[in-house]
Amino acid sequence: MKRNNQIHLLILFSLTLMLSSCESQIGTAVGAAFTNLLTGAGFRSSSGTEAYEALKNETLGQSGQTEFGGGCKSPDDALTVIGSKDSKNMSAIKDKICTCEAWGTCDSKSCSCQMLCPKNFNILNRSNTAMDDSTENSLSFTNSDSEFYSKYSDYTGFCWGHAVITQRFNRLAKFKPDEPRLGANDPIIRQRELKGIISKINNNEPVDISGYKNLKDFSTDPEVKELLEETVKKNWARNAMSTQGLHIVASGEPNPVDETKKLFDDLDFRVKHNQMPAVVVNDMNESSYAHTVLVSGTGTTDDGKRYLCIRDNNYSPERSYNCKNKMFLNADGSLNYSAWPYRKIGKIELSYTENSNTVEQINNLQSKCATDKGCNGLFN
C-alpha cells in the first residue's frame, strides 16, 4: 500500500510538471520521473541496505584486527625483525618495501589477495582520493556555474547530481597523467572514449583516465566539462524525482532527536571507513529549498557539540576544504549549518542510493583489483 501511494505521488507530480516546457530543468525532471516509475529506480533498495549493513557489521566485528603475511601484522613489524639483524641498511630497506594493503604495491606472491583486494570499505580508496576534498580532487565547476544558468531559465540547481558524480570519481577513477591523452589524434575515438568513461562512472565501475593529472584537470577540458555537466543534470533528475526527493520537499519538519543522533553516528562510521556520503537537507520553513552535499568529516567541539564537515557544491572547493563548512548538532536535536546563516535546517537524510551504490562500487572495485593484481581465482 505504501509503495502504491508513492507511485501515485510520483504520477501526480509528473503530470503537474508536464504543464511546463520540456526544454527546461523541469522538463528534464519530468522525463526522469516517468523513467523512475517504469523502472522502479526511484525507490530505496532494501537489498542494497542489507548488503551494506552486512559489510558494516563485519567491519565492526574485525575492529582492531590486522593481518599481514609471514606472521607480521604490519610492514613495521617486518622491518623490526630485519632491522635487528641489519640496522645499517634499515632506511634503504624501508624505502623499498612494498605495501600490503588495499591496492598496495605488493604482488599476490608477497601478500594475500584478501589484503590487496578486500571486499570491504578499504577497497574504496583506490587512489587515496576517497576522502580528499581538495580543489584538485573536485569538479572544475560548481552547482552555481554560470553555464547552467545560461542554459536553463528556470535553473535552481543540480546539487544532487553534482554530489553523486564527484563521489563516484573520487572512489572509482585513477588518473594516469604520464600516459597519452585519450584519443588525442582522433576526435571521433576521443568522444567515444570520453563517453565510455562517464558511462562506467554512472554504472559504478572503476575507470583509468590517461593524460590527466586529477579530476579538476579532467573536468577543466571543455569537451569533458560539457559531457560532465550533462551527466550531472541527468543524475540530479534521477535522484530528485525519487520518492525521497519528493518526500523531502513536502515537509520541513525536523527528524526526531534520536533519529538525528543515530544518523550522526552512522555518518561518523562512514567517513572513518573511506566513504564521503551524500546527505539531503532542506529548510525548515521552506521545505522546497533542498540541497544535497557530501560529508567529508566529523568532529566534536571543545564544549561537546558534534558537527559534520560539509563539502558543499554550491561553493568553490576552497571554501569547503579542510572542514571550513560545518553543520552542528545542538542539544535539542536542531541543526545549524555555517553556510546557511539565515536558514534553519529541517530534515536531514542519507541519500537513498548511498548504500546500494557503495556496495556495487565495492564489488566492481574488487573485481578490477583482482585483475590488476593477478588475484583472479585466488580468493578463498
Coordinates of C-alpha atoms in Angstrom, one line a residue:
M1 CA 0.0 0.0 0.0
K2 CA 2.8 2.4 0.9
R3 CA 4.5 1.8 -2.5
N4 CA 1.2 2.4 -4.3
N5 CA 0.9 5.8 -2.5
Q6 CA 4.4 6.7 -3.5
I7 CA 3.7 5.8 -7.1
H8 CA 0.5 7.9 -7.1
L9 CA 2.5 10.8 -5.7
L10 CA 5.1 10.5 -8.5
I11 CA 2.4 10.3 -11.2
L12 CA 0.6 13.4 -9.8
F13 CA 3.8 15.4 -9.5
S14 CA 4.9 14.3 -13.0
L15 CA 1.5 15.3 -14.6
T16 CA 1.8 18.7 -12.9
L17 CA 5.3 19.2 -14.2
M18 CA 4.2 18.4 -17.8
L19 CA 2.5 21.8 -17.9
S20 CA 6.0 23.3 -18.2
S21 CA 8.3 23.2 -21.2
C22 CA 10.4 20.1 -21.7
E23 CA 13.3 22.5 -22.8
S24 CA 13.9 23.3 -19.1
Q25 CA 15.1 21.9 -15.9
I26 CA 11.6 21.0 -15.0
G27 CA 11.3 19.2 -18.4
T28 CA 14.3 17.2 -17.5
A29 CA 12.7 16.2 -14.2
V30 CA 9.5 15.1 -16.0
G31 CA 11.4 12.6 -18.1
A32 CA 13.3 11.2 -15.1
A33 CA 10.1 10.9 -13.1
F34 CA 8.5 8.6 -15.7
T35 CA 11.7 6.6 -16.1
N36 CA 11.8 6.1 -12.4
L37 CA 8.2 5.0 -12.4
L38 CA 8.7 2.4 -15.2
T39 CA 12.0 1.0 -13.8
G40 CA 11.5 1.4 -10.1
A41 CA 14.8 3.3 -9.9
G42 CA 13.3 5.9 -7.6
F43 CA 12.9 3.7 -4.6
R44 CA 15.4 2.7 -2.0
S45 CA 17.0 -0.7 -2.5
S46 CA 16.3 -2.9 0.5
S47 CA 18.8 -5.5 -0.8
G48 CA 21.5 -2.8 -1.1
T49 CA 20.8 -1.7 2.5
E50 CA 21.0 -5.2 3.8
A51 CA 24.3 -5.9 1.9
Y52 CA 25.8 -2.6 3.2
E53 CA 24.8 -3.4 6.8
A54 CA 26.4 -6.8 6.5
L55 CA 29.7 -5.2 5.4
K56 CA 29.4 -2.7 8.2
N57 CA 28.8 -5.4 10.8
E58 CA 31.7 -7.4 9.5
T59 CA 34.0 -4.3 9.8
L60 CA 32.8 -3.6 13.3
G61 CA 33.4 -7.2 14.2
Q62 CA 37.0 -7.1 12.9
S63 CA 37.9 -3.8 14.6
G64 CA 41.4 -3.7 15.8
Q65 CA 42.4 -6.9 13.9
T66 CA 45.1 -6.7 11.2
E67 CA 46.6 -9.4 9.1
F68 CA 50.0 -9.5 7.5
G69 CA 51.8 -12.3 5.7
G70 CA 54.7 -14.2 7.4
G71 CA 53.4 -13.8 10.9
C72 CA 53.9 -10.0 10.8
K73 CA 50.9 -7.7 11.4
S74 CA 52.3 -4.7 9.5
P75 CA 55.4 -3.6 7.4
D76 CA 56.8 -2.0 10.5
D77 CA 56.8 -5.4 12.3
A78 CA 58.7 -6.9 9.4
L79 CA 61.2 -4.1 9.4
T80 CA 61.8 -4.6 13.1
V81 CA 62.8 -8.2 12.5
I82 CA 65.0 -7.2 9.6
G83 CA 66.5 -4.2 11.4
S84 CA 67.6 -6.3 14.4
K85 CA 69.9 -8.1 12.0
D86 CA 70.9 -5.3 9.7
S87 CA 70.4 -1.9 11.3
K88 CA 72.8 -0.1 8.9
N89 CA 70.6 -0.9 5.9
M90 CA 67.3 -0.2 7.7
S91 CA 66.3 3.1 5.9
A92 CA 67.2 1.6 2.5
I93 CA 65.0 -1.4 3.1
K94 CA 62.2 0.7 4.4
D95 CA 62.2 2.8 1.1
K96 CA 61.9 -0.4 -1.0
I97 CA 59.5 -2.5 1.0
C98 CA 56.1 -3.0 -0.7
T99 CA 52.8 -2.1 0.9
C100 CA 50.5 -5.0 1.9
E101 CA 47.1 -3.2 1.9
A102 CA 44.2 -2.5 -0.4
W103 CA 45.6 -1.5 -3.8
G104 CA 49.1 -1.8 -2.2
T105 CA 52.3 -2.2 -4.2
C106 CA 52.9 -5.8 -3.2
D107 CA 52.0 -8.6 -5.6
S108 CA 50.0 -11.7 -4.9
K109 CA 53.2 -13.6 -4.2
S110 CA 54.2 -11.3 -1.4
C111 CA 50.8 -10.5 0.1
S112 CA 47.5 -12.3 0.3
C113 CA 44.8 -11.3 -2.2
Q114 CA 42.4 -10.8 0.7
M115 CA 44.7 -8.0 1.8
L116 CA 45.4 -6.5 -1.6
C117 CA 41.8 -6.7 -2.9
P118 CA 39.5 -6.8 0.2
K119 CA 35.8 -6.9 -0.2
N120 CA 35.2 -4.2 2.3
F121 CA 35.4 -0.4 2.6
N122 CA 39.2 -0.2 2.2
I123 CA 38.8 -1.0 -1.5
L124 CA 37.0 2.3 -2.0
N125 CA 40.3 4.2 -1.5
R126 CA 41.7 3.2 -4.9
S127 CA 43.8 6.3 -5.5
N128 CA 43.9 7.8 -1.9
T129 CA 41.2 10.2 -3.0
A130 CA 38.1 8.8 -1.5
M131 CA 38.3 11.3 1.4
D132 CA 40.1 14.1 -0.4
D133 CA 38.0 17.3 -0.7
S134 CA 40.8 19.4 -2.2
T135 CA 40.4 21.5 -5.3
E136 CA 42.5 19.0 -7.4
N137 CA 40.1 16.2 -6.4
S138 CA 36.9 18.3 -7.3
L139 CA 35.0 19.1 -10.4
S140 CA 36.1 22.3 -12.1
F141 CA 32.6 23.7 -12.0
T142 CA 30.2 24.2 -9.1
N143 CA 26.5 23.8 -8.8
S144 CA 26.3 27.6 -9.2
D145 CA 28.1 27.5 -12.5
S146 CA 27.0 30.3 -14.8
E147 CA 26.7 28.0 -17.8
F148 CA 23.9 26.1 -16.0
Y149 CA 22.0 29.4 -15.6
S150 CA 22.6 30.4 -19.3
K151 CA 21.1 27.1 -20.5
Y152 CA 18.1 26.8 -18.2
S153 CA 15.9 29.8 -17.5
D154 CA 14.3 28.0 -14.6
Y155 CA 17.6 26.7 -13.1
T156 CA 17.5 26.0 -9.4
G157 CA 20.5 23.7 -9.1
F158 CA 21.7 20.2 -9.9
C159 CA 23.3 19.7 -6.5
W160 CA 22.3 16.0 -6.1
G161 CA 23.9 15.1 -9.4
H162 CA 27.0 17.1 -8.7
A163 CA 27.5 15.4 -5.3
V164 CA 27.0 11.9 -6.7
I165 CA 29.3 12.4 -9.7
T166 CA 32.0 13.9 -7.5
Q167 CA 31.8 11.0 -5.1
R168 CA 32.0 8.4 -7.9
F169 CA 35.1 9.9 -9.5
N170 CA 36.8 10.1 -6.1
R171 CA 36.2 6.5 -5.4
L172 CA 36.4 4.9 -8.9
A173 CA 38.8 6.9 -11.0
K174 CA 42.6 6.5 -11.3
F175 CA 44.3 9.3 -13.3
K176 CA 47.5 8.5 -15.3
P177 CA 49.0 11.8 -16.3
D178 CA 52.1 10.2 -17.9
E179 CA 50.2 8.2 -20.4
P180 CA 48.9 9.6 -23.8
R181 CA 45.7 11.6 -23.6
L182 CA 42.5 9.8 -24.7
G183 CA 42.1 9.8 -28.5
A184 CA 44.5 12.6 -28.9
N185 CA 44.7 12.2 -32.7
D186 CA 41.2 11.2 -33.5
P187 CA 38.2 13.3 -32.3
I188 CA 35.7 10.5 -33.0
I189 CA 37.6 8.0 -31.0
R190 CA 38.2 10.6 -28.3
Q191 CA 34.5 11.4 -28.0
R192 CA 33.7 7.7 -27.8
E193 CA 36.3 7.1 -25.1
L194 CA 35.1 10.0 -23.0
K195 CA 31.5 8.9 -23.2
G196 CA 32.6 5.4 -22.2
I197 CA 34.4 6.7 -19.1
I198 CA 31.3 8.7 -18.0
S199 CA 29.1 5.7 -18.7
K200 CA 31.2 3.5 -16.5
I201 CA 31.2 6.1 -13.7
N202 CA 27.4 6.2 -13.9
N203 CA 27.4 2.4 -13.6
N204 CA 29.6 2.5 -10.5
E205 CA 32.5 0.9 -12.5
P206 CA 36.2 1.8 -11.9
V207 CA 38.0 3.7 -14.7
D208 CA 41.5 4.5 -15.7
I209 CA 41.9 8.0 -17.2
S210 CA 45.1 8.7 -19.1
G211 CA 46.6 12.1 -19.9
Y212 CA 45.1 14.0 -17.0
K213 CA 46.5 14.7 -13.5
N214 CA 43.3 14.7 -11.5
L215 CA 39.6 15.4 -11.5
K216 CA 40.0 19.2 -11.8
D217 CA 42.3 18.8 -14.7
F218 CA 40.0 16.3 -16.4
S219 CA 36.8 18.4 -15.9
T220 CA 38.5 21.6 -17.0
D221 CA 38.9 20.2 -20.5
P222 CA 36.0 22.0 -22.4
E223 CA 34.9 18.8 -24.2
V224 CA 34.9 16.8 -21.0
K225 CA 33.2 19.6 -19.0
E226 CA 30.3 19.7 -21.4
L227 CA 29.8 15.9 -21.0
L228 CA 30.1 16.1 -17.3
E229 CA 27.6 18.9 -16.9
E230 CA 25.1 16.8 -18.9
T231 CA 25.6 13.8 -16.7
V232 CA 25.3 15.9 -13.6
K233 CA 22.0 17.2 -14.9
K234 CA 20.7 13.7 -15.6
N235 CA 21.9 12.3 -12.2
W236 CA 20.1 15.3 -10.5
A237 CA 16.9 14.5 -12.2
R238 CA 17.1 10.8 -11.4
N239 CA 17.6 11.4 -7.7
A240 CA 15.4 14.5 -7.3
M241 CA 12.4 12.6 -8.9
S242 CA 12.8 9.7 -6.5
T243 CA 10.4 9.1 -3.6
Q244 CA 13.0 10.5 -1.3
G245 CA 13.3 13.6 -3.4
L246 CA 9.6 14.3 -3.5
H247 CA 9.2 13.4 0.2
I248 CA 11.9 15.7 1.5
V249 CA 10.5 18.8 -0.3
A250 CA 7.0 18.0 1.1
S251 CA 7.8 18.8 4.7
G252 CA 10.5 20.7 6.6
E253 CA 9.6 19.1 9.9
P254 CA 12.9 18.1 11.6
N255 CA 13.7 14.5 12.3
P256 CA 13.2 13.1 15.9
V257 CA 16.3 13.9 18.1
D258 CA 17.2 10.2 18.5
E259 CA 17.0 9.6 14.7
T260 CA 19.3 12.6 14.0
K261 CA 21.8 11.4 16.6
K262 CA 21.7 7.9 15.1
L263 CA 22.4 9.4 11.6
F264 CA 25.4 11.3 13.0
D265 CA 26.7 8.0 14.4
D266 CA 26.3 6.4 11.0
L267 CA 27.9 9.2 9.2
D268 CA 30.9 9.1 11.6
F269 CA 31.4 5.4 10.8
R270 CA 31.2 6.1 7.1
V271 CA 33.8 8.9 7.0
K272 CA 36.2 6.8 9.1
H273 CA 35.9 4.0 6.5
N274 CA 36.8 5.7 3.2
Q275 CA 33.3 7.0 2.4
M276 CA 32.2 10.5 1.8
P277 CA 28.4 10.0 2.0
A278 CA 25.8 12.2 0.4
V279 CA 23.1 13.7 2.6
V280 CA 20.0 15.7 1.7
V281 CA 18.8 18.6 3.8
N282 CA 16.0 21.1 3.5
D283 CA 14.9 24.4 5.0
M284 CA 12.5 24.0 8.0
N285 CA 10.4 27.0 6.9
E286 CA 10.7 26.5 3.1
S287 CA 10.8 22.7 2.6
S288 CA 11.1 23.0 -1.2
Y289 CA 14.5 24.6 -0.7
A290 CA 16.5 21.4 -0.5
H291 CA 20.2 20.7 -1.0
T292 CA 22.5 17.7 -1.4
V293 CA 26.1 17.8 -0.1
L294 CA 28.9 15.4 0.8
V295 CA 30.1 14.8 4.4
S296 CA 33.9 14.9 4.3
G297 CA 34.5 14.5 8.1
T298 CA 33.1 14.6 11.6
G299 CA 34.2 16.1 14.9
T300 CA 33.3 17.5 18.3
T301 CA 33.9 21.0 19.6
D302 CA 35.6 21.6 23.0
D303 CA 32.2 22.1 24.6
G304 CA 31.0 18.7 23.3
K305 CA 28.9 19.8 20.3
R306 CA 29.1 17.3 17.4
Y307 CA 29.5 18.5 13.8
L308 CA 29.8 17.3 10.2
C309 CA 32.3 18.7 7.8
I310 CA 30.4 19.7 4.6
R311 CA 31.7 19.6 1.1
D312 CA 29.2 22.0 -0.5
N313 CA 29.0 22.1 -4.3
N314 CA 27.3 25.5 -4.2
Y315 CA 30.7 27.0 -3.5
S316 CA 34.3 26.7 -4.7
P317 CA 36.2 23.7 -3.3
E318 CA 38.5 26.1 -1.4
R319 CA 35.6 27.1 0.8
S320 CA 34.8 23.6 1.8
Y321 CA 38.4 22.3 2.1
N322 CA 39.6 21.1 5.5
C323 CA 36.2 21.4 7.2
K324 CA 35.6 25.1 6.6
N325 CA 31.8 24.4 6.3
K326 CA 30.3 22.8 9.4
M327 CA 26.9 21.5 10.3
F328 CA 26.3 21.4 14.1
L329 CA 24.1 19.2 16.1
N330 CA 22.6 21.1 19.0
A331 CA 21.5 19.6 22.4
D332 CA 17.8 19.8 21.4
G333 CA 18.4 17.9 18.2
S334 CA 18.2 21.0 15.9
L335 CA 20.9 21.7 13.3
N336 CA 22.8 24.8 12.3
Y337 CA 24.8 25.0 9.1
S338 CA 27.5 27.6 8.8
A339 CA 26.8 28.2 5.1
W340 CA 23.1 28.8 5.9
P341 CA 23.3 31.6 8.5
Y342 CA 19.7 32.8 7.6
R343 CA 18.1 29.4 7.3
K344 CA 17.0 26.7 9.7
I345 CA 17.6 23.1 8.7
G346 CA 14.5 20.9 8.8
K347 CA 15.1 17.4 7.6
I348 CA 18.5 15.6 7.0
E349 CA 18.6 12.2 5.4
L350 CA 21.2 9.9 3.9
S351 CA 20.9 9.8 0.1
Y352 CA 18.6 6.9 -0.7
T353 CA 21.1 5.4 -3.2
E354 CA 24.2 5.7 -0.8
N355 CA 24.1 2.1 0.4
S356 CA 23.4 0.4 -2.9
N357 CA 25.9 2.5 -4.8
T358 CA 28.6 1.8 -2.2
V359 CA 28.0 -2.0 -2.3
E360 CA 28.1 -2.0 -6.1
Q361 CA 31.3 0.0 -6.2
I362 CA 33.0 -2.3 -3.7
N363 CA 32.1 -5.3 -5.8
N364 CA 33.3 -3.7 -9.0
L365 CA 36.5 -2.3 -7.5
Q366 CA 37.4 -5.7 -6.0
S367 CA 37.0 -7.3 -9.5
K368 CA 39.2 -4.6 -11.0
C369 CA 41.8 -5.0 -8.3
A370 CA 41.8 -8.8 -8.7
T371 CA 42.5 -8.4 -12.4
D372 CA 45.2 -5.8 -11.9
K373 CA 46.9 -7.8 -9.1
G374 CA 46.7 -11.2 -10.6
C375 CA 44.3 -12.4 -8.0
N376 CA 41.5 -13.8 -10.1
G377 CA 40.6 -17.2 -8.8
L378 CA 42.9 -16.9 -5.8
F379 CA 40.4 -15.8 -3.2
N380 CA 39.4 -18.3 -0.5

